[in-house]
Coordinates of C-alpha atoms and ligand atoms in Angstrom, one line a residue:
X16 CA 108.1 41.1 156.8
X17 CA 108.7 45.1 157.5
X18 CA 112.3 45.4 157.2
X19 CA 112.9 47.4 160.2
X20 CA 111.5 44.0 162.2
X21 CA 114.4 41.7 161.3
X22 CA 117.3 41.6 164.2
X23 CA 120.6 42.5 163.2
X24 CA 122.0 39.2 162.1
X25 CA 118.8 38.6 160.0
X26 CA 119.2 41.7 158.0
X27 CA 122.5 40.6 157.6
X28 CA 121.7 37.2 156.1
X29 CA 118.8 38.9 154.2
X30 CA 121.3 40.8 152.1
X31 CA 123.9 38.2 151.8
X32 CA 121.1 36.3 150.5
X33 CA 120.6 39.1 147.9
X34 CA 117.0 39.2 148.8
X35 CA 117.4 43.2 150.3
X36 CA 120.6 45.5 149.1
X37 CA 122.7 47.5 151.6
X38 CA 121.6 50.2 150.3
X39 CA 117.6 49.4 150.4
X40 CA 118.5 48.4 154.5
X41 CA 120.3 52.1 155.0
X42 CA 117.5 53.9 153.3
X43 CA 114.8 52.1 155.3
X44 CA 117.0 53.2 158.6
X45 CA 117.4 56.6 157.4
X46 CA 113.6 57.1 156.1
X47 CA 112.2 56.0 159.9
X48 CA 115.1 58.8 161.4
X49 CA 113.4 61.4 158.9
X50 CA 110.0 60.2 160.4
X51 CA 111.0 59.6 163.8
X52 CA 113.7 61.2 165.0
X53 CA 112.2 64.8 165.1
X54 CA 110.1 63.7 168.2
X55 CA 112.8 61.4 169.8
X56 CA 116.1 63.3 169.3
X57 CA 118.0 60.1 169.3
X58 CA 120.4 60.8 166.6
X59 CA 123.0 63.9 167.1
X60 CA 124.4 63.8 163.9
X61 CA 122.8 61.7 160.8
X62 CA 125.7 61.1 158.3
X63 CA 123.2 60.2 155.1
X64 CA 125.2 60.4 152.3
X65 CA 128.5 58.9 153.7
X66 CA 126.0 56.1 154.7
X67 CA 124.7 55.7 151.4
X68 CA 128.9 55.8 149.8
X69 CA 129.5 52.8 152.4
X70 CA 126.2 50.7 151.1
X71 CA 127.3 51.1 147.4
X72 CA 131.0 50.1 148.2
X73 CA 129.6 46.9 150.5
X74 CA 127.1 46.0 147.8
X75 CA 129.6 45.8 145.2
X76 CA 131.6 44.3 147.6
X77 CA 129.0 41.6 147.9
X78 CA 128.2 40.8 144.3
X79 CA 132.2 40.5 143.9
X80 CA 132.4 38.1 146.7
X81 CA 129.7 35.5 145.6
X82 CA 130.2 32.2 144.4
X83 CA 133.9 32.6 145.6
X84 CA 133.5 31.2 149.1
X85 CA 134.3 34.1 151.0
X86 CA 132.6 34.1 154.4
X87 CA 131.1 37.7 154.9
X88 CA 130.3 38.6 159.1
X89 CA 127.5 38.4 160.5
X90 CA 126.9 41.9 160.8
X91 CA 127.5 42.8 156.9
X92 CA 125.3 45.8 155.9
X93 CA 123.9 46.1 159.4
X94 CA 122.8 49.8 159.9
X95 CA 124.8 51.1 163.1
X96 CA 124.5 54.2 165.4
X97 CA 127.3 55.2 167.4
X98 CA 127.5 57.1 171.0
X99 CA 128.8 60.1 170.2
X100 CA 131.6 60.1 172.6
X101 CA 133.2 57.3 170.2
X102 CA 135.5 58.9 167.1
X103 CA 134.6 58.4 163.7
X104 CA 136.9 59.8 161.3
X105 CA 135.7 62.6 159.7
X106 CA 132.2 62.7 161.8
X107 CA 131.4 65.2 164.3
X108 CA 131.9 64.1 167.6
X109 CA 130.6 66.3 169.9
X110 CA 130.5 64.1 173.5
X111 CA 127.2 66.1 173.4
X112 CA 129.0 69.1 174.9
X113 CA 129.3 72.6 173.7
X114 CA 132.7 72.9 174.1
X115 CA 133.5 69.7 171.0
X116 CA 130.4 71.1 169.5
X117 CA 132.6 71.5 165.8
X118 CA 135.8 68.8 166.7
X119 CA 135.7 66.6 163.7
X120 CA 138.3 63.5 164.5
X121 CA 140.9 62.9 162.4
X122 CA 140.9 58.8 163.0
X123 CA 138.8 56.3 164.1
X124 CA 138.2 54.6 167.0
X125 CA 139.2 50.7 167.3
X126 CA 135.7 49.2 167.2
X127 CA 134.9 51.8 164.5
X128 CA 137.7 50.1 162.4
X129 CA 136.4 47.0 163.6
X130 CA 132.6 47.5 162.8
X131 CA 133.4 49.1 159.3
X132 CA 135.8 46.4 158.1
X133 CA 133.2 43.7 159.1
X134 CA 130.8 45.3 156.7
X135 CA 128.6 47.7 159.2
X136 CA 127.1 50.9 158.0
X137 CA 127.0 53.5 159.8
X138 CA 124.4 56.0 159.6
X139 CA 125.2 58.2 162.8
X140 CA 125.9 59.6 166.1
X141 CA 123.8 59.5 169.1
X142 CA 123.1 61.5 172.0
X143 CA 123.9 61.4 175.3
X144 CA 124.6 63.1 179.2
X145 CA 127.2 65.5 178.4
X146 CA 130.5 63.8 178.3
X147 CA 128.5 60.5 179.5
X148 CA 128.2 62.4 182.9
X149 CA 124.6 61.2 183.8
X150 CA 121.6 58.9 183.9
X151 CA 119.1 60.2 182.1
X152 CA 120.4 61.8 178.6
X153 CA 118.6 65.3 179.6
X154 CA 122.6 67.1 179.7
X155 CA 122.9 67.0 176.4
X156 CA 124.0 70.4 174.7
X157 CA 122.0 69.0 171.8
X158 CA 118.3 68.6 173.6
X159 CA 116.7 65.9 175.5
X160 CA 116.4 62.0 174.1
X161 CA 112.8 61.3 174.4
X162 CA 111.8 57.3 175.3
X163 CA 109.9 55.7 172.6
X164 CA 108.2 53.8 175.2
X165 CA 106.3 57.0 176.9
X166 CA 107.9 60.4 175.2
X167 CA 107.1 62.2 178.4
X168 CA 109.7 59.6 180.0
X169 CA 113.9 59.8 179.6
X170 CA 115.6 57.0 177.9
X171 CA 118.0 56.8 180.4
X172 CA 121.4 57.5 179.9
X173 CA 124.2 58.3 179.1
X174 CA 123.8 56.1 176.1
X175 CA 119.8 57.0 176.0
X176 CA 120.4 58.2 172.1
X177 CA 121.6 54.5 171.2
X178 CA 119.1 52.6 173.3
X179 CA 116.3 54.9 172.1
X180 CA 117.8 54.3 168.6
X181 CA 117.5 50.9 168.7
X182 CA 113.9 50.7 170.6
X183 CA 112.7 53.0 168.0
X184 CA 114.4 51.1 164.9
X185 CA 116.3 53.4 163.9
X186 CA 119.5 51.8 164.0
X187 CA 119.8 47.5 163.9
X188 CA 122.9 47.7 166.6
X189 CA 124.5 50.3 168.1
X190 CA 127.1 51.1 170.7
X191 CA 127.6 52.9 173.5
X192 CA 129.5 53.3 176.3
X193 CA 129.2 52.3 180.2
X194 CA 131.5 54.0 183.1
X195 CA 129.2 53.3 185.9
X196 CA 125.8 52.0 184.2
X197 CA 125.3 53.9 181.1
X198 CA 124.7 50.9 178.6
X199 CA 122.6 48.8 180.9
X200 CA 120.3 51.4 182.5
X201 CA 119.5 52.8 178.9
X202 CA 118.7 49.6 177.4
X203 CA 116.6 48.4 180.4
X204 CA 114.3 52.0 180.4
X205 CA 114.1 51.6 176.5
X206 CA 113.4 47.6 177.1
X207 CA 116.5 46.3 174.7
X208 CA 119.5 44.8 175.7
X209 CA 122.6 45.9 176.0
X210 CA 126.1 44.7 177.3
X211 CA 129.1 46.1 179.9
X212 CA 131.6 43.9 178.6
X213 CA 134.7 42.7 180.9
X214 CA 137.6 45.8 181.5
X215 CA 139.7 45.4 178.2
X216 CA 137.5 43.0 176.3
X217 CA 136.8 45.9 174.0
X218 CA 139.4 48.3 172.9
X219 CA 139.0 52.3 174.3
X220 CA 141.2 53.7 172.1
X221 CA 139.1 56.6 170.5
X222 CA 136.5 56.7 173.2
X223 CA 136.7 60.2 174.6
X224 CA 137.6 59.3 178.6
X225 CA 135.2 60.0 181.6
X226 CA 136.7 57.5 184.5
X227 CA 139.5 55.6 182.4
X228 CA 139.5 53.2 185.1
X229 CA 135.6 52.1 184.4
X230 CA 134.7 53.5 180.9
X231 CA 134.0 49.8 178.7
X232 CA 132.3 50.4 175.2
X233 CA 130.1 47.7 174.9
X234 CA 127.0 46.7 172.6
X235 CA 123.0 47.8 172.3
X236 CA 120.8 45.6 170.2
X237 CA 117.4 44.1 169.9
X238 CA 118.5 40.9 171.2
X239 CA 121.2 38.5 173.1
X240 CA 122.0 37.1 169.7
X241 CA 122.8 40.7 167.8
X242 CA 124.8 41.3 171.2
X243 CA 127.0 38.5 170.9
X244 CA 127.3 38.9 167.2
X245 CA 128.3 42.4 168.0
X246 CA 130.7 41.8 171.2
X247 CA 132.5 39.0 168.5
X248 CA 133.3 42.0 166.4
X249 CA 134.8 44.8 168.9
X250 CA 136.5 42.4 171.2
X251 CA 140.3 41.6 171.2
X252 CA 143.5 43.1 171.6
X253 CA 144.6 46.4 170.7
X254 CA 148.4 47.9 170.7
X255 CA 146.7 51.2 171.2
X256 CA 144.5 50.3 174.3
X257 CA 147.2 49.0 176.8
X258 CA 144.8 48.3 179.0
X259 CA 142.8 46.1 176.4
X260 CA 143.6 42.1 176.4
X261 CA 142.9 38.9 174.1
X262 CA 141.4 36.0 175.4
X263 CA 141.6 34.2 171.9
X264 CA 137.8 32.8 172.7
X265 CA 135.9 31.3 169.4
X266 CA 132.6 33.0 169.2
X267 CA 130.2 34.4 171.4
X268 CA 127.9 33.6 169.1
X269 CA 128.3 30.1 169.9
X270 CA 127.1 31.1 173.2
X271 CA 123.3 31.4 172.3
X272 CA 122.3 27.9 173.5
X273 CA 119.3 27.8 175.6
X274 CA 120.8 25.9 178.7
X275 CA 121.4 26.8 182.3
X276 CA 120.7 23.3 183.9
X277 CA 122.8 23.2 187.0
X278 CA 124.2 26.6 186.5
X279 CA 124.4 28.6 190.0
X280 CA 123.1 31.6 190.5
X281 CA 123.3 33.8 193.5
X282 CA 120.6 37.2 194.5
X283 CA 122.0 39.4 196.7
X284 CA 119.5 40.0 199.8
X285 CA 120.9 43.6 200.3
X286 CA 119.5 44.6 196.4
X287 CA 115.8 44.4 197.3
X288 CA 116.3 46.4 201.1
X289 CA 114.8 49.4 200.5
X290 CA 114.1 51.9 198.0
X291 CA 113.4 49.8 195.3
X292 CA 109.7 49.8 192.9
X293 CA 107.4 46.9 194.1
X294 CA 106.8 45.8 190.3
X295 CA 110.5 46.1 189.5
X296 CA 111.5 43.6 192.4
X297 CA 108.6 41.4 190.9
X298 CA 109.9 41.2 187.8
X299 CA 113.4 40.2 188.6
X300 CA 112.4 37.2 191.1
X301 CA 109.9 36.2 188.4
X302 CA 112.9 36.2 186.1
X303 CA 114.7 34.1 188.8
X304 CA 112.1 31.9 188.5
X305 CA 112.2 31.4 185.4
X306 CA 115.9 30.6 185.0
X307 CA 115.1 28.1 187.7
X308 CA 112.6 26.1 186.2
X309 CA 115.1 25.5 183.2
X310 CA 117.0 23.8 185.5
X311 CA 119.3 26.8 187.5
X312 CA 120.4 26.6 191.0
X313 CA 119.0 30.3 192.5
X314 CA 119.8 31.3 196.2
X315 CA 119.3 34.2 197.9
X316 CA 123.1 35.6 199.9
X317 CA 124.3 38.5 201.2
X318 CA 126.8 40.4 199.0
X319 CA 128.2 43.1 201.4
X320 CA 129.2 46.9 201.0
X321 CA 126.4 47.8 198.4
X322 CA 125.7 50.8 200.5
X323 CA 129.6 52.0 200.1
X324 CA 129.5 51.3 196.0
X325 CA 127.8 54.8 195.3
X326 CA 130.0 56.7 197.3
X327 CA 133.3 54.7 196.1
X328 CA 132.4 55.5 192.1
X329 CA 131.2 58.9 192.4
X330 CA 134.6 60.0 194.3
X331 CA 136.9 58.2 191.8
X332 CA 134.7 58.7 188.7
X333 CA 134.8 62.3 189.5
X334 CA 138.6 61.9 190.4
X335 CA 139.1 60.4 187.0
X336 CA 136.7 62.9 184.9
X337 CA 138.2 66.0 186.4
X338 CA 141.8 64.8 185.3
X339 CA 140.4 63.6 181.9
X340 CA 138.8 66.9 181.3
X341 CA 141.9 69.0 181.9
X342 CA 142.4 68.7 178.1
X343 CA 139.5 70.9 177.0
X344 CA 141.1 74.4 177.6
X345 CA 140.1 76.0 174.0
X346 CA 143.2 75.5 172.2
X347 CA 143.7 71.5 171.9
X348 CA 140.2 71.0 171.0
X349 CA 136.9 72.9 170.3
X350 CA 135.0 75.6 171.5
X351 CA 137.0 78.8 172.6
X352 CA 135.4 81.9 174.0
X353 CA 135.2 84.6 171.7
X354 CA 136.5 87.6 174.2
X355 CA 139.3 87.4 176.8
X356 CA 141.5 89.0 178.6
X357 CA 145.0 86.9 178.7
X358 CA 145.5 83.5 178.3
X359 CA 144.2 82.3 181.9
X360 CA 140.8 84.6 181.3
X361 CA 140.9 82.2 178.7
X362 CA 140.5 79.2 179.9
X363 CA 138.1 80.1 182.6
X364 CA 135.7 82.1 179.8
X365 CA 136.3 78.6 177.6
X366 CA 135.5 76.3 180.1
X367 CA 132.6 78.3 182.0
X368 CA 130.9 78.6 179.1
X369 CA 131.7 75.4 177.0
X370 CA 130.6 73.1 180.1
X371 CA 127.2 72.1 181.3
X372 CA 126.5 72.3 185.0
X373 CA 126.9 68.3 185.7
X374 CA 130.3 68.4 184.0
X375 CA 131.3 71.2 186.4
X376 CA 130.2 69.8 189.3
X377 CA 132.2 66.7 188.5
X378 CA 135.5 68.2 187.5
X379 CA 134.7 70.7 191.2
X380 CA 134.3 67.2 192.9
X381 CA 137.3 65.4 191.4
X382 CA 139.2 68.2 191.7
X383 CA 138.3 68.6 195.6
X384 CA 138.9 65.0 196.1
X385 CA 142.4 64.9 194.8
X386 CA 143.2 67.7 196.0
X387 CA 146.4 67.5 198.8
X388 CA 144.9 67.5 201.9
X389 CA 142.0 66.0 201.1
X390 CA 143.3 62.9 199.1
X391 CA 143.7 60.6 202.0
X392 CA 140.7 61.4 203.3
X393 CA 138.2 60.9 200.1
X394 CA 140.1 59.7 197.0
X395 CA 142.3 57.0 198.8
X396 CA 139.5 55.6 200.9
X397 CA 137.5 55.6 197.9
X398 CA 140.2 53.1 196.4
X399 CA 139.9 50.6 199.2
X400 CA 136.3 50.9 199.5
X401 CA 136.4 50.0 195.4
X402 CA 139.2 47.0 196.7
X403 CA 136.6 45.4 199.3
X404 CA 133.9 45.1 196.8
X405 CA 136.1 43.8 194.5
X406 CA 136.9 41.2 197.3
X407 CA 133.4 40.5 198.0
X408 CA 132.6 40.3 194.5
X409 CA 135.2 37.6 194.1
X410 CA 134.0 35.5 197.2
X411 CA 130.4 35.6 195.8
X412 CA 131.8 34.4 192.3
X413 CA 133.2 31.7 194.1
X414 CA 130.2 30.5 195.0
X415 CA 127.9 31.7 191.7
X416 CA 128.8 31.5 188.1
X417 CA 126.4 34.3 187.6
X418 CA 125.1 37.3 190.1
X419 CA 121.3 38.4 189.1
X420 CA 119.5 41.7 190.2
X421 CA 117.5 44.5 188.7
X422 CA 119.3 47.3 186.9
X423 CA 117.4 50.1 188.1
X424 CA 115.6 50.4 191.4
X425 CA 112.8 52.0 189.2
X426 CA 111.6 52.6 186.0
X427 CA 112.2 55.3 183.4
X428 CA 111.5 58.8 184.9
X429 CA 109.2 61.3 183.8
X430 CA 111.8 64.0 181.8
X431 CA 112.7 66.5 184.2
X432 CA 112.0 65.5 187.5
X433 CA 116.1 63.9 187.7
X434 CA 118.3 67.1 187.6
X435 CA 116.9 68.8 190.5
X436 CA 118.1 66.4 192.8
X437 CA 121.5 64.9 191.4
X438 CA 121.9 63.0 194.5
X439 CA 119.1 61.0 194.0
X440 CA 119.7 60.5 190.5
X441 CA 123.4 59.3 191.4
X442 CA 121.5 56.9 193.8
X443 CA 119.7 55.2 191.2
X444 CA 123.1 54.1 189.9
X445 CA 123.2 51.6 193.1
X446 CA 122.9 48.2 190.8
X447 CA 125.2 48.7 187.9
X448 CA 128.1 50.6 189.1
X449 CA 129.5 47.9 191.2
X450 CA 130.3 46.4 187.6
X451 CA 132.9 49.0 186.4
X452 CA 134.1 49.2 190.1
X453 CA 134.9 45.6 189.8
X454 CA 135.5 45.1 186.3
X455 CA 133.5 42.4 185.7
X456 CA 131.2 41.9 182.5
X457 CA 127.2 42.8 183.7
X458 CA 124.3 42.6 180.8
X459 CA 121.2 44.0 180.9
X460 CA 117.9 42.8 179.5
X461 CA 114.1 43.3 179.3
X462 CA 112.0 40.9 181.9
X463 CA 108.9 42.5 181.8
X464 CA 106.8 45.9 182.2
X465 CA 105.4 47.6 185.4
X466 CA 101.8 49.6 185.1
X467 CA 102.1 51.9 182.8
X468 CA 103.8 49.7 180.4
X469 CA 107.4 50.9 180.7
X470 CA 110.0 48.5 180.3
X471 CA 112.2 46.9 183.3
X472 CA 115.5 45.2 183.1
X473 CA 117.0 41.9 184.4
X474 CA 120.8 42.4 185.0
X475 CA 122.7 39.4 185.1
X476 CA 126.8 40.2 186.2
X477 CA 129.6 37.4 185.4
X478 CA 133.4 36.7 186.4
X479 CA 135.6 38.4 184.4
X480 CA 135.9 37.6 180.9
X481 CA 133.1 35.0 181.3
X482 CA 131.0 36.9 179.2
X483 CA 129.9 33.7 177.4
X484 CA 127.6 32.5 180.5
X485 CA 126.2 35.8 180.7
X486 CA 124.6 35.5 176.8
X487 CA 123.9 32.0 177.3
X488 CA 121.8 32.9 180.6
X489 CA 120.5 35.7 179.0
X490 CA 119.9 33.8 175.7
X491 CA 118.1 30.9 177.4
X492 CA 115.8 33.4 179.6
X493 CA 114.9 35.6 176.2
X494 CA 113.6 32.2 174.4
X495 CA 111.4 31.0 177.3
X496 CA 109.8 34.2 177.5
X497 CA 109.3 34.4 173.8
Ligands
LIG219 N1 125.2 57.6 185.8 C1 126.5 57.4 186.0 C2 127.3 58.7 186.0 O1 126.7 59.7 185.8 C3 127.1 56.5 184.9 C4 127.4 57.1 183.7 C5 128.1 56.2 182.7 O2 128.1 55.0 182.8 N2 128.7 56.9 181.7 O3 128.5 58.7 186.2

């Protein structure tokens, strides 16, 4: 068997069988980037070397280990790519904007810490919508991610680079990071999987903030079993992320049990109305289907307020971003104009230039919406709007133990035919963003492929912190399509 076609946890047990070395698995990664990544533009940095130091130290690491009973993780020596909005000590982290085009962290984020000290290699950053400010990866300051499915198509975004990374091999997990959608869409245009886990499941500390009120790092990987495996590393507690809480679970790997007899699942009507691909609504009910005849209760219900969910998270994600982005003046971080004239020319030179459009229109639209006189009108309406889905969220999850849609009304776009209408692009956000508003853990998987063969995406959405019925659902409908 080609290396590059073992999953994450069987790479793992490969090595810590002895039968392939850290270092043969990181080469094999890093040879397909060489080959592969030129046409794909997945990767924004490749660290190679540092890669290679961390397979030497892990392999020795290994041979000390053995015989003495030590359990290793399951992701030991796994090859990992990570979003570049996510600090790695010493790595360039560039958000794929201009303006961090040379910040180089100084620390590392949590589920950096957490990844590396479980035995994960990581080989590089990806790409991504500027500042994770899109759906499509085309913002980048670093180029476009192309879709290894059709290169002519996006990968989706923000976290296209990871999701292309791992449809492409060239990573065996990755993260990314998901403020309205960005994990899920991504993995479903790329056809991998890829998880939103619950609001403080996974620690933010050393994610660089878009909406701090929805921004989740959560997993990409080939399959529901590398996703739990992953989500069972980055979850817990973290006295740096106060928003970040431990639900002391055992593992979500124990969650990859193919069984959903009697579990209830609820469609909402309102998600197949209008505007949604013919193929892509086939899919999903044919997924329904499946899950029903291994023994799930499905019914079709009416949700409420889908149409108010787009407006709700672009006000406060906007809100959130333009206040986040305050930081980025030229002399905390990064990029600073090369002529001015006095400190304020300054900042307005620095930022002008050191944004992309998309980021600007954001931080003019948060800025507009908290602004006084027009708070009460957008920004605090947008806050109850987000409270009445929550509420009819909760009353549906009284009902359902899981909620199942599509993740996208449509397909992966052809590259540049997005960004000329940003309002429609934000439309296409309609299934996932209800997640973040909500909090609520939402995974994304592939379920089949429309005409021209490009992937589409089940999305299956959970109470919070139930994470564990969302893998087994998702686990149980990956082995009967296998
Ligand atoms: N497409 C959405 C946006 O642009 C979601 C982005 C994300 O999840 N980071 O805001």
């Amino acid at each position: 068997m080609n290396i590059l076609d073992y999953s994450a946890l069987e790479l793992s047990k490969e090595i810590k069988a002895g039968r392939i070395s850290v270092a043969e698995a990181t080469k094999t990664v890093l040879n397909r980037i060489a080959d592969t990544d030129k046409e794909i533009n997945a990767y924004i940095t490749v660290a190679g070397e540092r890669a290679f130091k961390t397979a030497e130290a892990l392999q020795k690491k290994l041979e000390e280990s053995r015989g003495k009973g030590h359990e290793l993780s399951p992701l030991f020596g796994v090859p990992f790519a990570i979003k570049d909005n996510i600090c790695v000590k010493d790595m360039k982290t560039t958000c794929a904007s201009k303006i961090l085009e040379n910040f180089i962290p100084t620390y590392d984020a949590t589920v950096i810490e957490k990844l590396e000290k479980a035995g994960a290699v990581i080989v590089g950053k990806t790409n991504m919508d500027e500042f994770a400010m899109g759906s499509t990866s085309e913002t980048s300051a670093f180029g476009i991610t192309k879709n290894p499915a059709d290169k002519d198509c996006v990968p989706g975004g923000s976290s296209g680079g990871s999701a292309a990374a791992i449809a492409a091999n060239m990573a065996f997990g990755a993260l990314g990071s998901d403020t309205g959608g960005s994990i899920r869409q991504p993995a479903s245009y790329c056809g991998v999987v890829g998880l939103k886990p619950t609001y403080g499941r996974v620690s933010r500390y050393g994610l660089i903030a878009y909406g701090s009120s929805l921004d989740q790092i959560g997993p990409i990987g080939k399959n529901v079993e590398d996703i739990a495996g992953i989500l069972d590393c980055i979850a817990g507690a973290d006295s740096k992320d106060a928003t970040s809480y431990d639900m002391a679970e055992d593992s979500f790997l124990n969650s990859c049990v193919s069984d959903v007899q009697g579990l209830k699942i609820g469609i909402p009507k309102g998600y197949f109305a209008e505007g949604i691909d013919s193929k892509v609504k086939e899919s999903i009910l044919a997924a329904a289907k499946v899950l029903e005849e291994k023994g799930a209760i499905i019914e079709e219900f009416d949700l409420g307020f889908e149409e108010y969910a787009i407006p709700a998270y672009y006000t406060i994600a906007s809100a959130e971003a333009s206040s986040n982005l305050e930081r980025f003046d030229g002399i905390k971080y990064g990029y600073r104009t090369k002529e001015f004239n006095g400190l304020h020319n300054m900042y307005k030179k620095t930022r002008s230039e050191g944004f992309g459009p998309e980021v600007k229109r954001r931080i003019m639209l948060g800025s507009f919406v908290l602004s006084s006189g027009y708070y009460d009108a957008y920004y605090l309406k947008a806050l109850k709007v987000r409270a009445l889905i929550k509420e009819a969220f909760d009353r549906a999850f009284e009902k359902y133990d899981v909620i199942l849609g599509p993740v996208a009304p449509t397909t992966a776009p052809k590259i540049g035919t997005s960004l000329t209408d940003p309002l429609k692009m934000y439309l296409g956000d309609i299934y996932t963003i209800s997640a973040n508003l909500c909090g609520i853990p939402a995974i994304s998987l592939p379920c089949g492929r429309d005409e021209s063969g490009m992937p589409i995406g089940l999305q299956l959405m959970g109470k919070m912190f139930d994470e564990k019925t969302l893998i087994r659902t998702a686990y149980t409908f990956e082995k009967a399509r296998v």
